[in-house]
């Protein structure tokens, strides 16, 4: 008999990222993967250049240079930070690898990031998917329903805050309530990939909870606001015991020198950081308002993307997608997030935003 993967593994649908090209259309704007329209800072590129002189050498294995830079900027103990050279995706996966046993239950919400399900099934654990609340301003994680789904088999709960692709967030109090309702032995993983974009005063990214409690971990990424999706740097902050567990199973050199130096430069460049925040603060409300004028439902978002709802029939999400593609704009189909009638649009450059909105107006008026 040929080798068989672990039970559950073949139930995984491989992750498919946002499309990058349209056949037959030469110039396309990719607004499908929540990348930064500003790209990385000049200081990050300079650090990358400098790092090329050391490519022959193994990097320092604990990524101390990067952990110290993150610790300095975010005012965190570097000993409680673990970095990853394969994005925060890899940390989300390693947490599952470290804590899940076959048959364990993992709770996440209906429109949650697809990596949670993949990591769960890869460990022969059972995904428990909880419906979200739906109102005309958006879809939102239902804290009470999440807590009601907890059983003695629950081992982990993943929550993206803010959530992708809905753009909604849980307030500090809502997240605290969720945590307070969990048994101590359940690990709460807060995926804060878009935390840097959030300006709402009642938001807390998970640092406070992860600081205080031994069952909370927060993950972050350089892929979004820092404009480094191609470099694949992620990090997590958590209790010492959880960092210790992850440090035992991660690759011994899992964060390359290029990544350590570029990440350290990126996180220290606060000027570039605020430029990216300001760009988003300007264009996110504009996109939201302009698309709403066409009659489409656009959900409130605190991240760098919006979720657009389409009716069935002629003005469907699939038809809009095709129309925009022909005009040179790629949005993200989110059917695999259980949102077949929606498209997600990333905040782009001014030129990209204006073209996408214009095409949506033409599509709706046609
Ligand atoms: C983009 C994203 C991430 C980050 O992925 P990386 O592997 O760090 O690039 C994590 N969680 C969510 C919800 C995301 O949208």
PDB file of C-alpha atoms in Angstrom, residues 15-127:
ATOM      1  CA  UNK A  15      -5.166  27.801  -0.456  1.00  0.00           C
ATOM      2  CA  UNK A  16      -5.614  29.845  -3.615  1.00  0.00           C
ATOM      3  CA  UNK A  17      -4.330  33.414  -3.412  1.00  0.00           C
ATOM      4  CA  UNK A  18      -5.701  36.495  -5.139  1.00  0.00           C
ATOM      5  CA  UNK A  19      -5.140  36.471  -8.900  1.00  0.00           C
ATOM      6  CA  UNK A  20      -2.294  38.581 -10.298  1.00  0.00           C
ATOM      7  CA  UNK A  21      -2.958  38.604 -14.053  1.00  0.00           C
ATOM      8  CA  UNK A  22      -5.791  38.646 -16.586  1.00  0.00           C
ATOM      9  CA  UNK A  23      -5.252  36.760 -19.853  1.00  0.00           C
ATOM     10  CA  UNK A  24      -5.249  39.218 -22.742  1.00  0.00           C
ATOM     11  CA  UNK A  25      -5.076  42.344 -20.574  1.00  0.00           C
ATOM     12  CA  UNK A  26      -1.578  43.793 -20.526  1.00  0.00           C
ATOM     13  CA  UNK A  27      -1.758  46.230 -17.646  1.00  0.00           C
ATOM     14  CA  UNK A  28      -3.664  45.182 -14.549  1.00  0.00           C
ATOM     15  CA  UNK A  29      -4.024  46.648 -11.083  1.00  0.00           C
ATOM     16  CA  UNK A  30      -3.947  43.912  -8.462  1.00  0.00           C
ATOM     17  CA  UNK A  31      -6.293  44.854  -5.658  1.00  0.00           C
ATOM     18  CA  UNK A  32      -6.884  41.242  -4.642  1.00  0.00           C
ATOM     19  CA  UNK A  33      -4.393  40.477  -1.865  1.00  0.00           C
ATOM     20  CA  UNK A  34      -4.402  43.408   0.573  1.00  0.00           C
ATOM     21  CA  UNK A  35      -0.830  44.358  -0.261  1.00  0.00           C
ATOM     22  CA  UNK A  36       0.397  47.889   0.444  1.00  0.00           C
ATOM     23  CA  UNK A  37       0.112  50.412  -2.401  1.00  0.00           C
ATOM     24  CA  UNK A  38       3.119  52.207  -0.903  1.00  0.00           C
ATOM     25  CA  UNK A  39       5.394  49.172  -0.869  1.00  0.00           C
ATOM     26  CA  UNK A  40       8.357  48.929   1.485  1.00  0.00           C
ATOM     27  CA  UNK A  41      10.239  51.941   2.839  1.00  0.00           C
ATOM     28  CA  UNK A  42      13.531  53.123   1.344  1.00  0.00           C
ATOM     29  CA  UNK A  43      15.316  52.238   4.576  1.00  0.00           C
ATOM     30  CA  UNK A  44      14.025  48.661   4.278  1.00  0.00           C
ATOM     31  CA  UNK A  45      15.402  48.373   0.755  1.00  0.00           C
ATOM     32  CA  UNK A  46      18.751  49.717   1.946  1.00  0.00           C
ATOM     33  CA  UNK A  47      18.877  47.099   4.728  1.00  0.00           C
ATOM     34  CA  UNK A  48      18.094  44.367   2.210  1.00  0.00           C
ATOM     35  CA  UNK A  49      20.963  45.532   0.054  1.00  0.00           C
ATOM     36  CA  UNK A  50      23.332  45.458   3.003  1.00  0.00           C
ATOM     37  CA  UNK A  51      22.273  41.943   3.956  1.00  0.00           C
ATOM     38  CA  UNK A  52      23.314  40.506   0.602  1.00  0.00           C
ATOM     39  CA  UNK A  53      26.971  40.549   1.689  1.00  0.00           C
ATOM     40  CA  UNK A  54      26.244  37.834   4.283  1.00  0.00           C
ATOM     41  CA  UNK A  55      24.284  35.362   2.177  1.00  0.00           C
ATOM     42  CA  UNK A  56      26.891  32.632   2.530  1.00  0.00           C
ATOM     43  CA  UNK A  57      26.438  32.497   6.297  1.00  0.00           C
ATOM     44  CA  UNK A  58      23.687  30.941   8.395  1.00  0.00           C
ATOM     45  CA  UNK A  59      21.674  33.603  10.164  1.00  0.00           C
ATOM     46  CA  UNK A  60      21.548  33.943  13.936  1.00  0.00           C
ATOM     47  CA  UNK A  61      18.808  31.410  14.710  1.00  0.00           C
ATOM     48  CA  UNK A  62      16.635  33.271  17.193  1.00  0.00           C
ATOM     49  CA  UNK A  63      16.316  36.378  14.990  1.00  0.00           C
ATOM     50  CA  UNK A  64      17.403  38.506  17.957  1.00  0.00           C
ATOM     51  CA  UNK A  65      18.025  41.555  15.758  1.00  0.00           C
ATOM     52  CA  UNK A  66      14.453  41.507  14.542  1.00  0.00           C
ATOM     53  CA  UNK A  67      12.888  40.584  17.895  1.00  0.00           C
ATOM     54  CA  UNK A  68      14.727  43.448  19.568  1.00  0.00           C
ATOM     55  CA  UNK A  69      13.575  45.941  16.939  1.00  0.00           C
ATOM     56  CA  UNK A  70       9.965  44.783  17.290  1.00  0.00           C
ATOM     57  CA  UNK A  71      10.282  44.836  21.071  1.00  0.00           C
ATOM     58  CA  UNK A  72      11.597  48.381  20.988  1.00  0.00           C
ATOM     59  CA  UNK A  73       8.870  49.739  18.717  1.00  0.00           C
ATOM     60  CA  UNK A  74       5.931  47.859  20.211  1.00  0.00           C
ATOM     61  CA  UNK A  75       7.312  48.011  23.782  1.00  0.00           C
ATOM     62  CA  UNK A  76       7.384  44.238  24.209  1.00  0.00           C
ATOM     63  CA  UNK A  77       9.813  41.806  25.807  1.00  0.00           C
ATOM     64  CA  UNK A  78      11.831  40.312  22.893  1.00  0.00           C
ATOM     65  CA  UNK A  79      12.021  37.026  24.814  1.00  0.00           C
ATOM     66  CA  UNK A  80       8.286  36.641  24.297  1.00  0.00           C
ATOM     67  CA  UNK A  81       8.443  37.200  20.533  1.00  0.00           C
ATOM     68  CA  UNK A  82       8.918  34.455  17.933  1.00  0.00           C
ATOM     69  CA  UNK A  83       9.479  35.371  14.289  1.00  0.00           C
ATOM     70  CA  UNK A  84       8.820  33.456  11.094  1.00  0.00           C
ATOM     71  CA  UNK A  85      10.359  33.608   7.658  1.00  0.00           C
ATOM     72  CA  UNK A  86       7.228  32.151   6.080  1.00  0.00           C
ATOM     73  CA  UNK A  87       4.803  34.827   7.179  1.00  0.00           C
ATOM     74  CA  UNK A  88       2.425  34.758  10.092  1.00  0.00           C
ATOM     75  CA  UNK A  89       0.692  31.921   8.230  1.00  0.00           C
ATOM     76  CA  UNK A  90       3.508  29.655   9.388  1.00  0.00           C
ATOM     77  CA  UNK A  91       3.067  30.746  13.009  1.00  0.00           C
ATOM     78  CA  UNK A  92      -0.672  30.096  12.844  1.00  0.00           C
ATOM     79  CA  UNK A  93       0.185  26.646  11.526  1.00  0.00           C
ATOM     80  CA  UNK A  94       2.917  25.967  14.087  1.00  0.00           C
ATOM     81  CA  UNK A  95       0.537  26.840  16.913  1.00  0.00           C
ATOM     82  CA  UNK A  96      -1.812  24.171  15.601  1.00  0.00           C
ATOM     83  CA  UNK A  97       1.073  21.715  15.204  1.00  0.00           C
ATOM     84  CA  UNK A  98       2.159  22.365  18.782  1.00  0.00           C
ATOM     85  CA  UNK A  99      -1.213  22.206  20.534  1.00  0.00           C
ATOM     86  CA  UNK A 100      -3.646  20.059  18.563  1.00  0.00           C
ATOM     87  CA  UNK A 101      -4.200  16.343  18.871  1.00  0.00           C
ATOM     88  CA  UNK A 102      -6.432  14.193  16.666  1.00  0.00           C
ATOM     89  CA  UNK A 103     -10.081  14.745  17.532  1.00  0.00           C
ATOM     90  CA  UNK A 104      -9.566  18.125  19.212  1.00  0.00           C
ATOM     91  CA  UNK A 105     -11.990  20.852  18.226  1.00  0.00           C
ATOM     92  CA  UNK A 106     -10.914  24.220  16.874  1.00  0.00           C
ATOM     93  CA  UNK A 107     -13.381  27.087  16.766  1.00  0.00           C
ATOM     94  CA  UNK A 108     -13.370  29.857  14.193  1.00  0.00           C
ATOM     95  CA  UNK A 109     -16.018  31.996  12.538  1.00  0.00           C
ATOM     96  CA  UNK A 110     -17.887  31.437   9.293  1.00  0.00           C
ATOM     97  CA  UNK A 111     -15.930  33.943   7.211  1.00  0.00           C
ATOM     98  CA  UNK A 112     -12.556  33.378   8.851  1.00  0.00           C
ATOM     99  CA  UNK A 113      -9.142  33.251   7.195  1.00  0.00           C
ATOM    100  CA  UNK A 114      -8.732  29.946   5.315  1.00  0.00           C
ATOM    101  CA  UNK A 115      -5.403  29.089   6.960  1.00  0.00           C
ATOM    102  CA  UNK A 116      -7.183  28.231  10.243  1.00  0.00           C
ATOM    103  CA  UNK A 117      -9.085  25.393   8.645  1.00  0.00           C
ATOM    104  CA  UNK A 118      -6.022  24.111   6.819  1.00  0.00           C
ATOM    105  CA  UNK A 119      -3.923  24.070  10.011  1.00  0.00           C
ATOM    106  CA  UNK A 120      -6.738  22.346  11.897  1.00  0.00           C
ATOM    107  CA  UNK A 121      -7.308  19.597   9.352  1.00  0.00           C
ATOM    108  CA  UNK A 122      -3.564  19.068   8.916  1.00  0.00           C
ATOM    109  CA  UNK A 123      -3.483  17.993  12.559  1.00  0.00           C
ATOM    110  CA  UNK A 124      -6.481  15.658  12.282  1.00  0.00           C
ATOM    111  CA  UNK A 125      -8.444  18.040  14.456  1.00  0.00           C
ATOM    112  CA  UNK A 126     -12.034  19.121  13.818  1.00  0.00           C
ATOM    113  CA  UNK A 127     -13.032  22.588  12.586  1.00  0.00           C
TER     114      UNK A 127
END
